Amino acid sequence: MRRASQHAVVLFAWISMLGSAAASEPVPTYDDAEISRILSHGPWPPAAPADPSNKFSGDENAIKLGYQLFHDQRLSRGNVLACASCHQPDRLFMDGVPLNRGHQLLDRHTPSLANLRWANWFSWDGANDNLWAQSIRPILTPAEMDSSAEHLKKVIVKDPVLSCGFAKTFNTAAMKTDSEKLLVLTGKALAAYQETLITEPSSFDHFVTALQQNDRKGMAAYPLAAQRGLKIFIGEGRCNLCHFGPLFTNGEFADIGIPHFIGKGKVDKGRFGGIVKLNNSPYNLLGSYSDGSELDAIRTQHIKSQFRNFGEFKVPSLRNVADTSPYMHNGSLATLEDVVDHYSELNEDRLHSEGEKILRPLNLSVLEKEDLVSFLQTLSAPIMVRDQTFSKIKDC
Ligand code: HEC
Ligand code: HEC
């Protein structure tokens, strides 16, 4: 009895302490420059026009066929790996391990496939300039699915559901389609499906709406720690200079000093190697398989690899970043705390390119680091649910 009442007193004191701490915790205010920086990260989701390089972008039959192909292990040599083996739907379309295995051990970390329809470049090195070419790559790559256009054709022709879906979507029988063309069409259906993977608005997006409408109550629903972290993100942290706009990425490449050695004496050339691959790819936007015009290929036309591209990697979107650990192109940082430590205690000797001009060690305090992590955690929201049945293409 005496014990219980003692506990009650301690509990009461603790609650009132918490209450007074919360009451005295200052609510961040925002000046005009901060407000405009914050608003530039919204609204979410942005407009989503169809991909001009893919005639089947947005086509319902292509989306359903793409869904089926995405989950089909028979696309790989030995029928052992589907796209979904590494890009797992219940893990935001990534795999949660630093480096995964396909037919061989991979040397880059599997990225999430959410919100890719707004990207200009694909892969950590930007070796592709469109989503359908990026979807062909894993089918052919020896370390991933190690398959071929001929194998793919056999699988589609033999399977009644896939061949019916193929004919309905592309108005031509798989059997009569040249295998190279069939590979490209498969990539376009896979891309049409992946374009539908868009996340819901996050609690950060609700804060942006509230801020825009000067809705104090709405703003107060956003945790104070996240608000303080946001101020660091767009302020002294200068994170928004690379992670900008609604996607929290400028869509380009930078070197932030993540080591790029892969094994003994081997280096990941990053963007430098990516540009060489892009220029040599028959599936780039300048090639004959693109359904777009020359205007759509303008970025690709002007790209040349330069020395500064060595060790540059794609600036990843930070949407849902709390759910996509581990981090970086090689999966080398396990937690968001590790990422924030990396930026706070940055080793400038490791930088050798553009990033150098923006990045410097931030020397954040323990509380500031926690606030920055709290902010990053508010960027999460599930993938929008659309037609979950995805079962059958019309009349198949
Ligand atoms: C064995 C694991 C594995 C399989 C299987 C796999 N992927 Fe990937 N995926 C990866 C890795 C690793 C990367 C990063 C590659 C790089 O940067 O070089 C990636 C990158 C991507 C990207 C680019 C994402 C971005 O942010 O730029 C897309 C799109 C993609 N994969 C789609 C697919 C599709 C479609 C399939 C099936 C046809 C597939 N993947 C099969 C591991 C896999
Ligand atoms: C100079 C441009 C630049 C700036 C400034 C920058 N980043 Fe990054 N960020 C990148 C690049 C590039 C990567 C990927 C690097 C790699 O994989 O080698 C990255 C990766 C990340 C990741 C890992 C995401 C993932 O999915 O792997 C997080 C989290 C992140 N940055 C947060 C921040 C924060 C917080 C700040 C500010 C303190 C910041 N960034 C400043 C360019 C930048």
Coordinates of C-alpha atoms and ligand atoms in Angstrom, one line a residue:
M1 CA 0.0 0.0 0.0
R2 CA 2.7 2.4 1.1
R3 CA 4.7 1.4 -1.9
A4 CA 1.8 2.0 -4.3
S5 CA 1.2 5.5 -3.0
Q6 CA 5.0 6.3 -3.2
H7 CA 4.9 5.2 -6.8
A8 CA 1.8 7.4 -7.4
V9 CA 3.7 10.5 -6.1
V10 CA 6.7 9.8 -8.2
L11 CA 4.5 9.2 -11.2
F12 CA 2.6 12.4 -10.5
A13 CA 5.9 14.4 -10.2
W14 CA 7.2 12.9 -13.4
I15 CA 4.0 13.7 -15.3
S16 CA 4.0 17.3 -14.0
M17 CA 7.7 17.7 -15.0
L18 CA 6.9 16.4 -18.5
G19 CA 4.0 18.8 -18.6
S20 CA 6.1 21.8 -17.7
A21 CA 8.9 20.8 -20.0
A22 CA 6.5 20.6 -22.9
A23 CA 4.9 23.9 -21.9
S24 CA 8.3 25.6 -21.8
E25 CA 9.6 24.1 -25.0
P26 CA 9.7 26.9 -27.5
V27 CA 7.7 26.5 -30.7
P28 CA 9.8 27.3 -33.7
T29 CA 9.0 30.3 -35.8
Y30 CA 9.7 30.7 -39.5
D31 CA 10.9 33.8 -41.4
D32 CA 9.8 34.4 -45.0
A33 CA 13.0 32.8 -46.5
E34 CA 12.4 29.7 -44.4
I35 CA 8.7 29.5 -45.4
S36 CA 9.5 29.7 -49.1
R37 CA 12.2 27.0 -48.7
I38 CA 9.8 24.7 -46.8
L39 CA 6.9 25.3 -49.3
S40 CA 9.3 24.4 -52.2
H41 CA 9.2 20.7 -50.9
G42 CA 5.5 20.5 -51.7
P43 CA 2.8 20.0 -52.8
W44 CA 2.8 16.2 -52.8
P45 CA 2.3 14.4 -55.1
P46 CA 3.4 16.6 -58.0
A47 CA 1.6 16.4 -61.4
A48 CA 2.5 13.0 -63.1
P49 CA 2.5 13.3 -66.9
A50 CA 2.9 10.1 -69.0
D51 CA 6.4 9.2 -70.1
P52 CA 6.7 10.3 -73.7
S53 CA 9.4 7.7 -74.4
N54 CA 7.0 4.9 -73.5
K55 CA 3.7 4.8 -75.5
F56 CA 2.3 2.4 -72.9
S57 CA 2.9 4.7 -69.9
G58 CA -0.4 4.9 -68.1
D59 CA -2.0 2.1 -70.2
E60 CA -4.1 -0.1 -67.9
N61 CA -3.3 -3.4 -69.7
A62 CA 0.4 -2.6 -69.7
I63 CA 0.2 -1.8 -65.9
K64 CA -1.4 -5.2 -65.2
L65 CA 1.0 -7.1 -67.5
G66 CA 3.9 -5.2 -65.8
Y67 CA 2.6 -6.3 -62.4
Q68 CA 2.5 -9.9 -63.5
L69 CA 6.0 -9.8 -65.0
F70 CA 7.4 -8.0 -62.0
H71 CA 6.5 -10.9 -59.8
D72 CA 7.5 -13.7 -62.2
Q73 CA 10.7 -15.7 -61.3
R74 CA 10.7 -17.3 -64.8
L75 CA 12.1 -14.0 -66.2
S76 CA 15.5 -15.1 -64.7
R77 CA 18.0 -17.8 -65.7
G78 CA 17.0 -20.9 -63.7
N79 CA 13.6 -19.4 -62.8
V80 CA 14.9 -18.3 -59.4
L81 CA 14.6 -14.5 -59.2
A82 CA 11.8 -12.1 -59.8
C83 CA 12.1 -8.3 -59.7
A84 CA 10.1 -8.6 -56.5
S85 CA 12.8 -10.8 -54.9
C86 CA 15.0 -7.8 -54.5
H87 CA 12.4 -5.0 -54.8
Q88 CA 10.0 -6.5 -52.2
P89 CA 6.5 -4.9 -52.1
D90 CA 6.3 -5.1 -48.3
R91 CA 9.6 -3.3 -47.9
L92 CA 8.9 -0.3 -50.1
F93 CA 10.3 -2.2 -53.0
M94 CA 13.8 -2.6 -51.6
D95 CA 15.4 -5.5 -49.6
G96 CA 16.7 -4.2 -46.3
V97 CA 20.2 -5.7 -46.7
P98 CA 23.4 -3.7 -47.6
L99 CA 24.2 -5.8 -50.7
N100 CA 22.0 -8.5 -52.1
R101 CA 22.7 -11.5 -54.3
G102 CA 21.4 -12.2 -57.7
H103 CA 23.2 -14.8 -59.7
Q104 CA 26.3 -13.2 -58.1
L105 CA 26.9 -10.9 -55.2
L106 CA 26.0 -7.3 -56.2
D107 CA 28.3 -4.4 -55.5
R108 CA 25.5 -1.8 -55.1
H109 CA 22.6 -1.5 -52.7
T110 CA 19.0 -2.1 -53.9
P111 CA 17.1 1.2 -54.0
S112 CA 13.4 1.5 -53.3
L113 CA 11.2 1.9 -56.5
A114 CA 8.7 4.3 -55.0
N115 CA 8.2 7.6 -56.7
L116 CA 10.5 6.9 -59.6
R117 CA 8.2 8.3 -62.3
W118 CA 9.7 11.8 -61.6
A119 CA 13.3 10.7 -61.9
N120 CA 15.5 11.7 -64.9
W121 CA 18.3 9.2 -64.3
F122 CA 18.2 5.6 -63.0
S123 CA 20.7 3.5 -61.0
W124 CA 23.1 4.9 -58.6
D125 CA 25.3 5.9 -61.5
G126 CA 22.5 7.1 -63.8
A127 CA 23.4 4.5 -66.5
N128 CA 19.9 4.8 -67.9
D129 CA 17.8 7.8 -68.8
N130 CA 14.4 6.1 -68.8
L131 CA 12.5 3.7 -66.7
W132 CA 11.9 1.0 -69.3
A133 CA 15.6 0.7 -70.2
Q134 CA 16.3 0.5 -66.5
S135 CA 13.8 -2.4 -66.3
I136 CA 15.5 -4.3 -69.1
R137 CA 18.9 -4.0 -67.5
P138 CA 18.4 -6.4 -64.5
I139 CA 16.9 -9.0 -66.9
L140 CA 20.2 -9.1 -68.9
T141 CA 22.8 -8.3 -66.2
P142 CA 24.8 -11.5 -65.3
A143 CA 25.0 -10.6 -61.6
E144 CA 21.2 -10.1 -61.4
M145 CA 18.8 -12.2 -63.5
D146 CA 21.3 -13.3 -66.1
S147 CA 18.6 -13.9 -68.7
S148 CA 18.2 -13.1 -72.4
A149 CA 15.6 -11.8 -74.9
E150 CA 15.3 -15.3 -76.3
H151 CA 14.6 -16.8 -72.9
L152 CA 12.0 -14.1 -72.1
K153 CA 10.2 -14.8 -75.4
K154 CA 10.0 -18.5 -74.6
V155 CA 8.5 -17.8 -71.2
I156 CA 5.8 -15.4 -72.6
V157 CA 4.9 -17.5 -75.6
K158 CA 4.5 -20.6 -73.4
D159 CA 2.4 -19.0 -70.7
P160 CA -1.3 -18.5 -71.8
V161 CA -2.0 -15.6 -69.4
L162 CA 1.2 -13.7 -70.3
S163 CA 0.9 -14.3 -74.0
C164 CA -2.8 -13.2 -73.9
G165 CA -1.8 -10.1 -71.9
F166 CA 1.0 -9.4 -74.3
A167 CA -1.3 -9.6 -77.3
K168 CA -4.0 -7.4 -75.7
T169 CA -1.5 -4.8 -74.6
F170 CA 0.6 -4.5 -77.7
N171 CA -1.8 -5.6 -80.4
T172 CA 0.6 -8.2 -81.6
A173 CA 1.3 -11.9 -80.8
A174 CA 4.4 -12.6 -78.7
M175 CA 5.2 -15.5 -81.0
K176 CA 5.4 -13.2 -84.0
T177 CA 7.4 -10.5 -82.2
D178 CA 11.2 -10.3 -82.8
S179 CA 12.8 -11.1 -79.4
E180 CA 14.7 -7.8 -79.1
K181 CA 11.5 -5.9 -79.7
L182 CA 9.7 -8.2 -77.2
L183 CA 12.4 -7.4 -74.6
V184 CA 11.8 -3.6 -75.1
L185 CA 8.0 -4.1 -74.8
T186 CA 8.5 -6.1 -71.6
G187 CA 10.6 -3.2 -70.2
K188 CA 7.8 -0.8 -71.2
A189 CA 5.1 -2.8 -69.4
L190 CA 7.3 -3.2 -66.3
A191 CA 7.9 0.6 -66.4
A192 CA 4.1 1.3 -66.7
Y193 CA 3.6 -0.8 -63.5
Q194 CA 6.4 0.8 -61.6
E195 CA 5.1 4.3 -62.4
T196 CA 2.1 3.5 -60.2
L197 CA 4.2 3.2 -57.1
I198 CA 3.6 6.6 -55.6
T199 CA 3.5 7.3 -51.8
E200 CA 0.8 9.0 -49.9
P201 CA 1.3 12.5 -48.4
S202 CA 3.4 12.2 -45.2
S203 CA 3.0 14.1 -41.9
F204 CA 5.6 16.6 -43.3
D205 CA 3.3 17.2 -46.3
H206 CA 0.4 17.9 -43.9
F207 CA 2.7 20.4 -42.1
V208 CA 3.5 22.1 -45.5
T209 CA -0.3 22.5 -46.2
A210 CA -0.9 23.9 -42.7
L211 CA 2.0 26.3 -43.0
Q212 CA 0.8 27.5 -46.4
Q213 CA -2.7 28.2 -45.0
N214 CA -1.2 29.7 -41.8
D215 CA -3.2 27.0 -39.9
R216 CA -1.7 27.1 -36.4
K217 CA -3.5 24.1 -35.2
G218 CA -2.5 22.0 -38.2
M219 CA 1.1 23.2 -37.7
A220 CA 1.0 22.2 -34.0
A221 CA 0.2 18.6 -35.0
Y222 CA 3.8 18.3 -36.4
P223 CA 6.3 17.3 -33.7
L224 CA 8.5 20.1 -32.3
A225 CA 11.6 18.0 -32.7
A226 CA 10.8 17.5 -36.4
Q227 CA 10.2 21.3 -36.8
R228 CA 13.6 22.0 -35.3
G229 CA 15.2 19.3 -37.5
L230 CA 13.5 20.8 -40.6
K231 CA 15.1 24.2 -39.7
I232 CA 18.5 22.6 -39.7
F233 CA 17.7 20.7 -43.0
I234 CA 16.9 23.9 -44.9
G235 CA 19.3 26.1 -42.8
E236 CA 22.8 25.5 -41.5
G237 CA 22.7 21.9 -42.7
R238 CA 22.2 23.0 -46.4
C239 CA 20.7 19.5 -47.0
N240 CA 18.1 21.0 -49.3
L241 CA 20.7 22.2 -51.8
C242 CA 20.9 18.6 -53.0
H243 CA 17.8 17.0 -51.5
F244 CA 15.4 19.6 -52.9
G245 CA 11.8 20.0 -54.2
P246 CA 8.9 17.6 -53.4
L247 CA 11.1 14.5 -54.1
F248 CA 13.9 15.7 -51.8
T249 CA 16.4 15.2 -54.6
N250 CA 17.7 17.5 -57.4
G251 CA 17.8 14.3 -59.5
E252 CA 21.5 14.7 -60.2
F253 CA 24.8 13.3 -58.8
A254 CA 27.2 14.3 -56.1
D255 CA 30.1 13.0 -54.0
I256 CA 29.5 13.1 -50.3
G257 CA 32.6 11.1 -49.3
I258 CA 31.2 7.6 -49.2
P259 CA 34.1 5.3 -50.0
H260 CA 33.8 3.8 -53.4
F261 CA 36.3 0.8 -53.2
I262 CA 34.7 -2.5 -54.0
G263 CA 37.1 -5.2 -53.0
K264 CA 40.8 -5.2 -53.4
G265 CA 42.0 -2.6 -55.9
K266 CA 38.6 -2.2 -57.6
V267 CA 36.8 1.1 -57.6
D268 CA 33.1 1.9 -58.3
K269 CA 33.5 4.8 -60.8
G270 CA 30.0 6.0 -60.1
R271 CA 28.6 8.6 -62.5
F272 CA 31.7 8.5 -64.6
G273 CA 31.1 4.9 -65.6
G274 CA 27.4 5.5 -65.7
I275 CA 27.7 8.1 -68.5
V276 CA 29.8 5.8 -70.6
K277 CA 27.2 3.0 -70.2
L278 CA 24.4 5.4 -71.0
N279 CA 26.0 6.7 -74.2
N280 CA 26.6 3.1 -75.3
S281 CA 23.1 1.8 -74.5
P282 CA 20.8 1.0 -77.5
Y283 CA 17.9 1.7 -75.1
N284 CA 18.7 5.3 -74.3
L285 CA 16.4 8.2 -75.3
L286 CA 18.4 8.9 -78.5
G287 CA 17.9 5.3 -79.7
S288 CA 15.2 4.0 -82.1
Y289 CA 13.3 2.2 -79.3
S290 CA 12.2 5.4 -77.7
D291 CA 8.7 6.6 -78.6
G292 CA 9.6 10.2 -77.7
S293 CA 11.0 13.1 -79.8
E294 CA 14.5 14.5 -80.0
L295 CA 13.4 17.1 -77.5
D296 CA 12.8 14.5 -74.8
A297 CA 16.4 13.3 -75.3
I298 CA 18.0 16.7 -74.8
R299 CA 19.6 15.9 -71.5
T300 CA 21.2 12.8 -72.9
Q301 CA 22.4 14.5 -76.0
H302 CA 24.6 16.9 -74.0
I303 CA 26.1 14.5 -71.5
K304 CA 29.8 13.8 -71.4
S305 CA 31.8 12.1 -68.6
Q306 CA 34.3 14.4 -66.9
F307 CA 36.8 13.8 -64.2
R308 CA 34.6 15.3 -61.5
N309 CA 32.0 12.5 -62.2
F310 CA 34.4 9.9 -60.6
G311 CA 32.8 8.8 -57.3
E312 CA 29.6 10.7 -57.8
F313 CA 26.4 8.9 -57.1
K314 CA 22.7 9.7 -57.5
V315 CA 21.2 12.0 -54.9
P316 CA 18.5 9.7 -53.5
S317 CA 15.0 10.9 -52.7
L318 CA 14.5 11.1 -49.0
R319 CA 10.8 10.2 -49.1
N320 CA 10.3 7.2 -46.8
V321 CA 13.9 7.2 -45.9
A322 CA 13.1 6.0 -42.3
D323 CA 11.9 2.7 -43.9
T324 CA 14.7 2.1 -46.4
S325 CA 17.7 1.3 -44.3
P326 CA 20.6 0.6 -44.8
Y327 CA 21.8 3.6 -46.7
M328 CA 24.0 4.8 -49.5
H329 CA 25.0 3.3 -52.9
N330 CA 26.9 0.5 -51.1
G331 CA 24.5 0.1 -48.1
S332 CA 27.4 1.0 -45.8
L333 CA 25.5 3.1 -43.3
A334 CA 23.0 1.1 -41.1
T335 CA 20.9 3.8 -39.5
L336 CA 19.7 7.4 -40.0
E337 CA 21.8 8.3 -36.9
D338 CA 24.9 7.0 -38.8
V339 CA 24.0 9.1 -41.8
V340 CA 23.6 12.3 -39.7
D341 CA 26.9 11.5 -38.0
H342 CA 28.5 11.2 -41.4
Y343 CA 27.4 14.7 -42.4
S344 CA 28.1 16.1 -39.0
E345 CA 31.7 14.8 -38.8
L346 CA 32.4 14.9 -42.5
N347 CA 35.9 13.9 -43.6
E348 CA 36.6 16.6 -46.2
D349 CA 39.7 14.8 -47.5
R350 CA 37.4 12.2 -48.9
L351 CA 35.6 14.7 -51.2
H352 CA 37.0 15.5 -54.5
S353 CA 34.3 16.9 -56.6
E354 CA 31.3 19.3 -56.7
G355 CA 30.0 18.3 -53.3
E356 CA 33.1 19.9 -51.8
K357 CA 31.7 23.4 -52.5
I358 CA 28.5 22.7 -50.5
L359 CA 29.5 20.2 -47.8
R360 CA 31.5 20.9 -44.7
P361 CA 31.4 19.2 -41.3
L362 CA 28.3 20.5 -39.4
N363 CA 29.5 19.6 -35.9
L364 CA 26.0 19.2 -34.7
S365 CA 25.1 18.8 -31.0
V366 CA 23.5 15.6 -29.8
L367 CA 20.1 17.3 -29.6
E368 CA 20.5 18.8 -33.1
K369 CA 21.3 15.3 -34.5
E370 CA 18.3 13.8 -32.8
D371 CA 16.1 16.6 -34.3
L372 CA 17.4 16.1 -37.8
V373 CA 16.6 12.4 -37.5
S374 CA 13.2 13.2 -36.1
F375 CA 12.6 15.4 -39.2
L376 CA 13.7 12.6 -41.6
Q377 CA 11.3 10.2 -39.9
T378 CA 8.3 12.4 -40.8
L379 CA 8.8 11.9 -44.6
S380 CA 7.3 8.4 -44.5
A381 CA 3.9 7.3 -45.8
P382 CA 2.7 4.1 -47.4
I383 CA 2.4 3.5 -51.2
M384 CA -1.0 4.6 -52.5
V385 CA -3.4 1.7 -52.9
R386 CA -4.8 1.4 -56.3
D387 CA -6.5 -1.6 -58.0
Q388 CA -5.1 -4.3 -55.7
T389 CA -6.6 -7.1 -57.8
F390 CA -4.2 -6.7 -60.7
S391 CA -5.6 -10.1 -61.5
K392 CA -6.4 -10.3 -65.2
I393 CA -6.0 -8.3 -68.3
K394 CA -9.4 -7.6 -69.9
D395 CA -10.7 -10.7 -71.7
C396 CA -7.7 -12.9 -70.9
Ligands
HEC1 C1 19.2 -9.3 -57.5 C2 18.5 -8.2 -57.0 C3 17.7 -7.4 -58.0 C4 16.8 -7.9 -58.9 C5 16.4 -9.3 -59.2 C6 16.3 -6.7 -59.6 N1 16.9 -5.6 -59.1 FE1 16.4 -3.6 -59.6 N2 18.0 -3.0 -58.6 C7 18.9 -3.8 -57.9 C8 20.0 -3.0 -57.5 C9 21.2 -3.5 -56.7 C10 19.9 -1.7 -58.1 C11 20.9 -0.6 -58.1 C12 21.8 -0.8 -59.4 C13 22.8 0.2 -59.7 O1 22.8 1.3 -59.2 O2 23.7 -0.2 -60.4 C14 18.6 -1.7 -58.8 C15 18.0 -0.7 -59.5 C16 16.8 -0.7 -60.0 C17 16.1 0.5 -60.5 C18 16.6 1.9 -60.5 C19 16.2 2.6 -59.2 C20 16.7 4.0 -59.1 O3 16.5 4.6 -58.0 O4 17.4 4.5 -60.0 C21 14.9 0.1 -61.1 C22 13.8 0.9 -61.7 C23 14.9 -1.4 -60.9 N3 16.0 -1.8 -60.3 C24 13.9 -2.2 -61.4 C25 14.0 -3.6 -61.4 C26 13.1 -4.4 -62.2 C27 11.9 -4.0 -63.1 C28 13.5 -5.7 -62.0 C29 13.0 -7.0 -62.7 C30 13.0 -7.0 -64.1 C31 14.6 -5.6 -61.1 N4 14.9 -4.3 -60.8 C32 15.3 -6.7 -60.6 C33 18.6 -5.1 -57.5 C34 17.8 -5.9 -58.2
HEC2 C1 26.2 17.8 -52.1 C2 24.9 17.3 -52.2 C3 24.3 16.7 -50.9 C4 24.1 17.4 -49.7 C5 24.4 18.9 -49.4 C6 23.4 16.5 -48.8 N1 23.3 15.2 -49.4 FE1 22.4 13.6 -48.6 N2 23.0 12.5 -50.2 C7 23.7 13.0 -51.3 C8 24.2 11.9 -52.1 C9 24.9 12.0 -53.5 C10 23.8 10.7 -51.4 C11 24.1 9.3 -51.9 C12 25.6 9.1 -51.7 C13 26.2 7.7 -52.0 O1 25.4 6.7 -52.0 O2 27.4 7.6 -52.2 C14 23.1 11.1 -50.2 C15 22.5 10.3 -49.3 C16 21.7 10.7 -48.2 C17 21.0 9.8 -47.4 C18 20.8 8.3 -47.6 C19 19.6 8.0 -48.4 C20 19.5 6.6 -49.0 O3 18.4 6.1 -49.3 O4 20.5 5.9 -49.0 C21 20.4 10.5 -46.4 C22 19.4 10.1 -45.3 C23 20.8 11.9 -46.7 N3 21.6 11.9 -47.8 C24 20.5 13.0 -45.9 C25 21.1 14.2 -46.0 C26 21.0 15.2 -44.9 C27 20.3 15.1 -43.6 C28 21.8 16.3 -45.4 C29 22.2 17.6 -44.6 C30 22.8 17.4 -43.4 C31 22.3 15.9 -46.7 N4 21.9 14.7 -47.0 C32 23.1 16.8 -47.5 C33 23.9 14.3 -51.6 C34 23.8 15.4 -50.7

